Coordinates of C-alpha atoms in Angstrom, one line a residue:
X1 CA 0.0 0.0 0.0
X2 CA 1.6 3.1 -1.5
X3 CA 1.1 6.9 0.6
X4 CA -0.2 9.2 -1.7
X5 CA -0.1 13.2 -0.8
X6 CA -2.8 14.7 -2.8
X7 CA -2.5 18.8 -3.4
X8 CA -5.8 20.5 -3.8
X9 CA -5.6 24.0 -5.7
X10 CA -9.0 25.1 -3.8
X11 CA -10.6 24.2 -0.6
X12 CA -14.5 25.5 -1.7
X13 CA -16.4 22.8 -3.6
X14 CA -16.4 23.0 -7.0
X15 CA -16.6 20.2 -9.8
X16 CA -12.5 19.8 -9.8
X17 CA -12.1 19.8 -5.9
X18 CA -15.7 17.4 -6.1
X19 CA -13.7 15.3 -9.1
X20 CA -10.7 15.0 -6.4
X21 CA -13.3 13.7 -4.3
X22 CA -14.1 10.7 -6.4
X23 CA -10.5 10.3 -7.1
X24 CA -9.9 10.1 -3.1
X25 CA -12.8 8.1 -2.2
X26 CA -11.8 5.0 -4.5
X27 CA -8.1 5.2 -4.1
X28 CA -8.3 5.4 -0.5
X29 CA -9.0 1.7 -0.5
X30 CA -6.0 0.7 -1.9
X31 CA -3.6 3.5 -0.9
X32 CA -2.5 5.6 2.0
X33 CA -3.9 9.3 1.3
X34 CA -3.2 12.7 3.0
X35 CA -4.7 16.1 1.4
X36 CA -2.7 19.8 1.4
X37 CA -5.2 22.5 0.9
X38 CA -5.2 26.2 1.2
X39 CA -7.9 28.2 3.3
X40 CA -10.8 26.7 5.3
X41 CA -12.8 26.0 2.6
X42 CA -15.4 22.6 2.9
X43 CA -13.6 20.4 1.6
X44 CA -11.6 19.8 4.9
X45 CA -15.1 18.5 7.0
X46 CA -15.7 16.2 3.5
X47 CA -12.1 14.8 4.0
X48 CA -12.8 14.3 7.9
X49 CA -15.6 12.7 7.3
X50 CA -13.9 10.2 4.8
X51 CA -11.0 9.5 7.7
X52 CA -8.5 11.3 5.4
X53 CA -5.9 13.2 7.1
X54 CA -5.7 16.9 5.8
X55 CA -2.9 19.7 5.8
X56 CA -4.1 23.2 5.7
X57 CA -2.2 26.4 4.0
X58 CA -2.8 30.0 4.5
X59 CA -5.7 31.1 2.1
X60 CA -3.2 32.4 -0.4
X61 CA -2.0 28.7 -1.2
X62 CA 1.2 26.9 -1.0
X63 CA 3.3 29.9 -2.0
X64 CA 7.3 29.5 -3.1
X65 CA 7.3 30.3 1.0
X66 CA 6.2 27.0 1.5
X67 CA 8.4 24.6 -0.7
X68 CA 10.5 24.0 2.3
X69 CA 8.4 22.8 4.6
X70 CA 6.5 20.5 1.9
X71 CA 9.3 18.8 1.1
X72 CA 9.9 18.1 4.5
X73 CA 6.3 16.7 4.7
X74 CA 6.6 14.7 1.5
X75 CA 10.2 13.5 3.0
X76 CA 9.4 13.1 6.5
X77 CA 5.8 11.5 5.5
X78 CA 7.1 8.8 3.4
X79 CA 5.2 9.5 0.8
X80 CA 5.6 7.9 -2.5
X81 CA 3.9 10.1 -4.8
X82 CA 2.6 13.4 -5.2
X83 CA -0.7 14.4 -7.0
X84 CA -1.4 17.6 -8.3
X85 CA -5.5 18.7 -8.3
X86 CA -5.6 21.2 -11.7
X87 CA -3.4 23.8 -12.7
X88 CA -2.2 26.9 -10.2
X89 CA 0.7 28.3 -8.9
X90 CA 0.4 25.7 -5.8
X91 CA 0.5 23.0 -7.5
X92 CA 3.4 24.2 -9.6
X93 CA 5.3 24.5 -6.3
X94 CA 4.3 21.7 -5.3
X95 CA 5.5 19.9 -8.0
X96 CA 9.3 21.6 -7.4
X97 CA 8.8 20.3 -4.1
X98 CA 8.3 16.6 -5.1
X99 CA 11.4 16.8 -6.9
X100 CA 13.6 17.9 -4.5
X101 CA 12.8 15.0 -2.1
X102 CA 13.1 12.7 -5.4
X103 CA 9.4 11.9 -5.7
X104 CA 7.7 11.1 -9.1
X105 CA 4.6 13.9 -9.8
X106 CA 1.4 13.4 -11.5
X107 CA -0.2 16.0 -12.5
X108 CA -4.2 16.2 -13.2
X109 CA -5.0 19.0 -15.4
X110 CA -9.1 19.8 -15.3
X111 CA -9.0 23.5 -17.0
X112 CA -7.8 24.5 -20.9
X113 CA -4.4 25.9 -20.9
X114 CA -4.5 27.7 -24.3
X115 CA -3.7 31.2 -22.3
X116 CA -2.0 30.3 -19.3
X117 CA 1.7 31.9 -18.7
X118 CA 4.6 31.0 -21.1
X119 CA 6.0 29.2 -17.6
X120 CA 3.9 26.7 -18.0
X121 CA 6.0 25.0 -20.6
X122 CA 8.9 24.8 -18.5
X123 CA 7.4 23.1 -15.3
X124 CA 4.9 20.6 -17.2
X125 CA 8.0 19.0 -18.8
X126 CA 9.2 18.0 -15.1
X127 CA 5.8 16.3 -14.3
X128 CA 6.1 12.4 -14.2
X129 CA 3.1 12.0 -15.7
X130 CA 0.3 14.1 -16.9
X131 CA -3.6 13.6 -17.0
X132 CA -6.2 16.0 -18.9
X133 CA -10.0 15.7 -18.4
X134 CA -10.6 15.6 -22.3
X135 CA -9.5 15.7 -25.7
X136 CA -9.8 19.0 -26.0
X137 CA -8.0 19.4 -23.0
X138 CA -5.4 17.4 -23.9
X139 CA -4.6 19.6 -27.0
X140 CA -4.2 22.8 -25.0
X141 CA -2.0 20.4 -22.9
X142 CA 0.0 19.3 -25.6
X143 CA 0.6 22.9 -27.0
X144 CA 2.9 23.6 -24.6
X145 CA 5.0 20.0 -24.1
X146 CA 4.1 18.7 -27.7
X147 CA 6.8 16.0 -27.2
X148 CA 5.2 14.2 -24.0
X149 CA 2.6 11.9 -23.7
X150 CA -1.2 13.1 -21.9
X151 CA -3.1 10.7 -20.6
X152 CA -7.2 11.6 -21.4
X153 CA -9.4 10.5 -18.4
X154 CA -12.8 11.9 -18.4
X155 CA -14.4 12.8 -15.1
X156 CA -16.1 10.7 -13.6
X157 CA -19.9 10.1 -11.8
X158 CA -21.0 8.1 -8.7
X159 CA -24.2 6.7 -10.5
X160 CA -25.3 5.5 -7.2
X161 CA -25.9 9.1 -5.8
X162 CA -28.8 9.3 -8.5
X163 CA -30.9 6.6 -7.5
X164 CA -33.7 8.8 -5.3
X165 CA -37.3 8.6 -5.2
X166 CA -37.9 11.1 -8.9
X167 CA -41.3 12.0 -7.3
X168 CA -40.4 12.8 -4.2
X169 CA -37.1 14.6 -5.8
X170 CA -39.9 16.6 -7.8
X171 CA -41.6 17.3 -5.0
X172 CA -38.8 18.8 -2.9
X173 CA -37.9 20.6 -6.1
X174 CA -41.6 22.5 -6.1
X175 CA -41.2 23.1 -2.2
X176 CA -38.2 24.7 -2.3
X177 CA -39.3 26.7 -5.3
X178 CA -43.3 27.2 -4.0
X179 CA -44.1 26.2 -7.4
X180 CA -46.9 23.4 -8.4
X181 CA -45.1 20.1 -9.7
X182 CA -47.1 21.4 -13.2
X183 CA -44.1 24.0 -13.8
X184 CA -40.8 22.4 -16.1
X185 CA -37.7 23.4 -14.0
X186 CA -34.9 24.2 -16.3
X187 CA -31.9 24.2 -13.7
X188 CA -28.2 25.5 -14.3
X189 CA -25.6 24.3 -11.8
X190 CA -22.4 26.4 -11.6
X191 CA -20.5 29.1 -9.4
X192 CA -21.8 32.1 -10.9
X193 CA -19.2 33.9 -13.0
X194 CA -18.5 35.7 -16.5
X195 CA -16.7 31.8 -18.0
X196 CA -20.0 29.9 -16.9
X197 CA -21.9 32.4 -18.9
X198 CA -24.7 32.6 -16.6
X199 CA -25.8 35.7 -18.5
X200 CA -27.0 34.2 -21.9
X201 CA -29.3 32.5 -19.3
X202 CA -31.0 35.0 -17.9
X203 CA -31.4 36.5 -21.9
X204 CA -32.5 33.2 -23.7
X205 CA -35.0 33.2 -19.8
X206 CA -36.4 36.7 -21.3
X207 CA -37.2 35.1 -24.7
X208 CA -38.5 31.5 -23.8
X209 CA -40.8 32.8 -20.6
X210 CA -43.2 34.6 -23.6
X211 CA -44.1 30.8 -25.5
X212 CA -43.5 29.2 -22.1
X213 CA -44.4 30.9 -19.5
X214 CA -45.3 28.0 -16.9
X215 CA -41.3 27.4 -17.2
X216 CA -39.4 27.8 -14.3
X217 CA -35.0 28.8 -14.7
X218 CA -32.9 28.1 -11.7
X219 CA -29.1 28.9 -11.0
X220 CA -27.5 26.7 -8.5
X221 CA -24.0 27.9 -7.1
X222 CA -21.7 30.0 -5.3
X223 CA -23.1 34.0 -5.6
X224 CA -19.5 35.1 -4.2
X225 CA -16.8 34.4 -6.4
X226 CA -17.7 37.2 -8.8
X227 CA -20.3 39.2 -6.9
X228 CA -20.5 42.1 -9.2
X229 CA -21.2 39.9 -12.0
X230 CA -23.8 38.3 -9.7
X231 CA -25.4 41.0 -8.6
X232 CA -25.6 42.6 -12.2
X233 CA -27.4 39.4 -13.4
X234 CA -29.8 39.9 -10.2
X235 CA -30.4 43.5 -11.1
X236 CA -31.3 42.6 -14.8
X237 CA -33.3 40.0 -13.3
X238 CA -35.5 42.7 -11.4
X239 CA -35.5 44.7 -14.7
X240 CA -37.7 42.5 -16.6
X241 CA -40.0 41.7 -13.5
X242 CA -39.0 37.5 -13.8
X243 CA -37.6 37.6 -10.0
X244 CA -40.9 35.3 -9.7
X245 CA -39.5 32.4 -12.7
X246 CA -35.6 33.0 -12.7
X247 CA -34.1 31.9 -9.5
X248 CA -31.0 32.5 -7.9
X249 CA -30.5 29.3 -4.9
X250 CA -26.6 29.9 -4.5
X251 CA -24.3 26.7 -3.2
X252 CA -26.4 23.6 -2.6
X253 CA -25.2 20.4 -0.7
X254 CA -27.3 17.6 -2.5
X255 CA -27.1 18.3 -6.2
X256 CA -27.7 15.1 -7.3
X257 CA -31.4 15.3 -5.5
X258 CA -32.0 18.5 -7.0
X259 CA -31.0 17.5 -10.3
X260 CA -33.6 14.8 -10.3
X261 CA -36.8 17.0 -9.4
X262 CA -35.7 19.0 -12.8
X263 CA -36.5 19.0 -16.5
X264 CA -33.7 20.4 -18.6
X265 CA -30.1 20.8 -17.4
X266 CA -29.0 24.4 -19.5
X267 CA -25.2 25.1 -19.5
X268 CA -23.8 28.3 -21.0
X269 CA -20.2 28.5 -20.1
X270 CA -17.7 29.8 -22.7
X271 CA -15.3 27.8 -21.2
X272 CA -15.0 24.3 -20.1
X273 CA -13.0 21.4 -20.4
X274 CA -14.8 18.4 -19.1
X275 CA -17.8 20.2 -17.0
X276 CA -18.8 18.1 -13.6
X277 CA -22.5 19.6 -13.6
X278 CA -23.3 18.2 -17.1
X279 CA -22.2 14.8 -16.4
X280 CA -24.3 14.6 -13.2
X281 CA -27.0 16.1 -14.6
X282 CA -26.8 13.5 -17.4
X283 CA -26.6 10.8 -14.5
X284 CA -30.1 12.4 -13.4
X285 CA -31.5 11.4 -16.4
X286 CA -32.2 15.2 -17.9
X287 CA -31.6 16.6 -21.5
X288 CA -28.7 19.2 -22.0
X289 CA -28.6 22.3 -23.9
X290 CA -25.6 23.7 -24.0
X291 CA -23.2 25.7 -25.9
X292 CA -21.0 23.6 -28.3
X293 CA -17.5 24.5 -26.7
X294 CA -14.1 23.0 -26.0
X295 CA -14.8 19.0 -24.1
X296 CA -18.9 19.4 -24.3
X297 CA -18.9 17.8 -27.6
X298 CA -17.1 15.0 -26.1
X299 CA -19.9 14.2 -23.6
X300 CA -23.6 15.5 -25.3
X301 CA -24.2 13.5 -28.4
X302 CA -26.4 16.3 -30.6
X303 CA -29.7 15.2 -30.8
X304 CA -29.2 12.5 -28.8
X305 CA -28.4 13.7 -25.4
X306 CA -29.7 16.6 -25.8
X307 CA -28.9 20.1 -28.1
X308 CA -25.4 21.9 -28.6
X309 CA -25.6 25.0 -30.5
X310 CA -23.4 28.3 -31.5
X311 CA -21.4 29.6 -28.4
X312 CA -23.9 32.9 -27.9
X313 CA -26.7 31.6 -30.3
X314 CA -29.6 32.8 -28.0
X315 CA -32.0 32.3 -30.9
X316 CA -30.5 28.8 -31.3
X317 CA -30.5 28.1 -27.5
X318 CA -34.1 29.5 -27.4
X319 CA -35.4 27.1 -30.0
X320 CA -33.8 23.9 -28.5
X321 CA -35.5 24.4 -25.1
X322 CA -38.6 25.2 -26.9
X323 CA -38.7 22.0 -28.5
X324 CA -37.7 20.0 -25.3
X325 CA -39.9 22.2 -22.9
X326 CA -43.1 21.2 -26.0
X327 CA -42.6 17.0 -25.6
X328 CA -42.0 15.3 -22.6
X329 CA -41.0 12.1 -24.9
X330 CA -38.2 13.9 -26.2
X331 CA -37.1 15.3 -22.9
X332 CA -37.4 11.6 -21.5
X333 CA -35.8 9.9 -24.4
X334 CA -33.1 12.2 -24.5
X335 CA -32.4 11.6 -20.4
X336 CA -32.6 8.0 -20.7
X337 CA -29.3 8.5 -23.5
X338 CA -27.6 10.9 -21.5
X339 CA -27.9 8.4 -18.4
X340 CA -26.5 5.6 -20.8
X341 CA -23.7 7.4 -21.8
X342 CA -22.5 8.6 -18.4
X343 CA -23.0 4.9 -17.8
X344 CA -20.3 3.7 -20.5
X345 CA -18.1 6.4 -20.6
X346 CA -18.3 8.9 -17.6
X347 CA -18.5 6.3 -14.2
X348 CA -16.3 7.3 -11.2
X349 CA -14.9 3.9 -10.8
X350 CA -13.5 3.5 -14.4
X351 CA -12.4 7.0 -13.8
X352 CA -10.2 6.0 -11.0
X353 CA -9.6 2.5 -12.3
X354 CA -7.6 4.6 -15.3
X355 CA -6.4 7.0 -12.6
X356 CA -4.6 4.0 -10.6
X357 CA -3.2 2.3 -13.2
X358 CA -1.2 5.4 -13.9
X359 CA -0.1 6.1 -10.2
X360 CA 0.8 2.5 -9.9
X361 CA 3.2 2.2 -13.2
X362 CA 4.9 5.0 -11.9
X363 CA 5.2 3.6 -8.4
X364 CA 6.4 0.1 -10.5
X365 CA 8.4 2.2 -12.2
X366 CA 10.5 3.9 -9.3

């Protein structure tokens, strides 16, 4: 049994910190694991309550400050390898750190790298091994170390989270929302921010409340990270009078639940490797509409799974939900694919199967 010291870029829950998660929960029974993280963020009562020992940072992250003293904890912890969680300047150090003590590095890349500083050439070479979320991923990846090999791993989905009671999913749904089960809840799950694009939202909301106005748009996730953006959707909100069938819920603890007392998952990011929230709200069995960018053409199947159009097509975005919010055999068709799919392709334990086999031929290896 190998001791594994995993280095989390964030401490609030997101989908790469909840990806981790997975990762951690599987691994743990065949490895020794131990979690750095900055801040005080969640993720620290998840790990306690998983029996994984944590190390916390100052909020500011593991700084060059701290290379010292993580060597000494990689060194002095017998650890055998060192896992990088995404792409950030703690992770970076963390992977000089590694190499100082003569530890091998993997390091799990879950954003697109096409802008990121000309650096990042230079210290991705020194990684062990590397893992990208997607294809796409893979190819901003491979733009800056074209001569090494990237390993694609999709994210991956506890399918076992999404087996609640649907009607009484629905009916929590219409509680929390003080709406009759009659209303089709189109629900987006994302920290609010200008790269999840939760503004075309509230516009294509604007156009599809006039054929359909029984539907019901909800935003799920964090209000702070960009709270002028968030407030400026809010505002606009108020300007058209829809305060009443646009929602704004903030962070919620049981997505999966939520998920499956919806209709149509809608994602409008800009940007986005390998998104967490479309998986799991494929899991739950709901249609997506989303914009056709970066890895979400490598997880919704066009007509199949649900509708990718034009990054900003709100006439095009307007026109799929239409036709999914006018035929509840489509909408259940479609969920019934998108379930399949995350089935075959997108299941946390293949995920970290893939994951292991990689950790373990480096271990082999060393």
């Amino acid at each position: 049994m190998a001791r594994l010291l995993f280095i989390s870029h964030k401490s609030n829950l997101g989908g790469p910190v909840y990806s981790l998660l997975k990762l951690i929960k599987y691994l743990s029974q065949e490895h020794e694991i131990a979690v750095v993280a900055p801040g005080c963020g969640e993720v620290f009562g998840v790990l306690k309550g998983m029996g994984i020992p944590t190390y916390r940072v100052e909020p500011s992250g593991l700084t060059w400050s701290c290379i010292p003293w993580l060597s000494r904890l990689i060194f002095q912890g017998r650890f055998d390898l060192v896992y990088g969680n995404n792409y950030s300047s703690g992770t970076r150090n963390a992977l000089i750190a590694s190499k100082l003590v003569g530890r091998p590095f993997v390091w799990h890349i879950r954003e697109m790298l096409w802008e990121a500083h000309w650096r990042t050439a230079f210290f991705l070479k020194y990684a062990d091994a590397i893992i990208a979320v997607s294809q796409v991923c893979a190819q901003s990846v491979k733009h800056y170390v074209p001569k090494k090999d990237i390993n694609v791993v999709y994210n991956g989905v506890d399918l076992e989270e999404f087996q609640t009671d649907v009607m009484g999913a629905r009916q929590g749904v219409s509680c929390t929302l003080g709406i009759s089960q009659e209303h089709l809840v189109i629900v987006s799950v994302g920290n609010v921010c200008v790269r999840k694009g939760q503004g075309y939202t509230v516009k294509v909301a604007t156009e599809v409340l006039k054929n359909h106005p029984t539907a019901i748009f909800v935003f799920l996730g964090r209000l702070d990270l960009e709270p002028e953006y968030a407030l400026c959707l809010q505002q606009e909100v108020f300007r058209c009078k829809l305060e009443e069938k646009v929602r704004f819920l903030g962070f919620c603890d049981n997505v999966p639940k939520f998920l499956q007392g919806c209709d149509i998952f809608l994602h409008t990011a800009i940007k986005d490797p390998n998104p967490r929230a479309v998986l799991e709200a494929m899991a739950a069995k709901l249609p997506v509409v989303a914009f056709d960018v970066d890895g979400i053409k490598e997880m919704v199947i066009h007509g199949e799974t649900g509708f990718l159009v034009p990054v900003g097509n709100i006439s095009a975005m307007k026109e799929a939900l239409g036709e999914l919010l006018g035929n509840l055999s489509l909408r259940t068709r479609m969920g019934e694919k998108a379930r399949e799919r995350v089935q075959t392709m997108f299941n946390a334990k293949e995920t970290t199967k893939r994951v292991s086999g990689i950790i373990n031929h480096l271990l082999k290896a060393r």
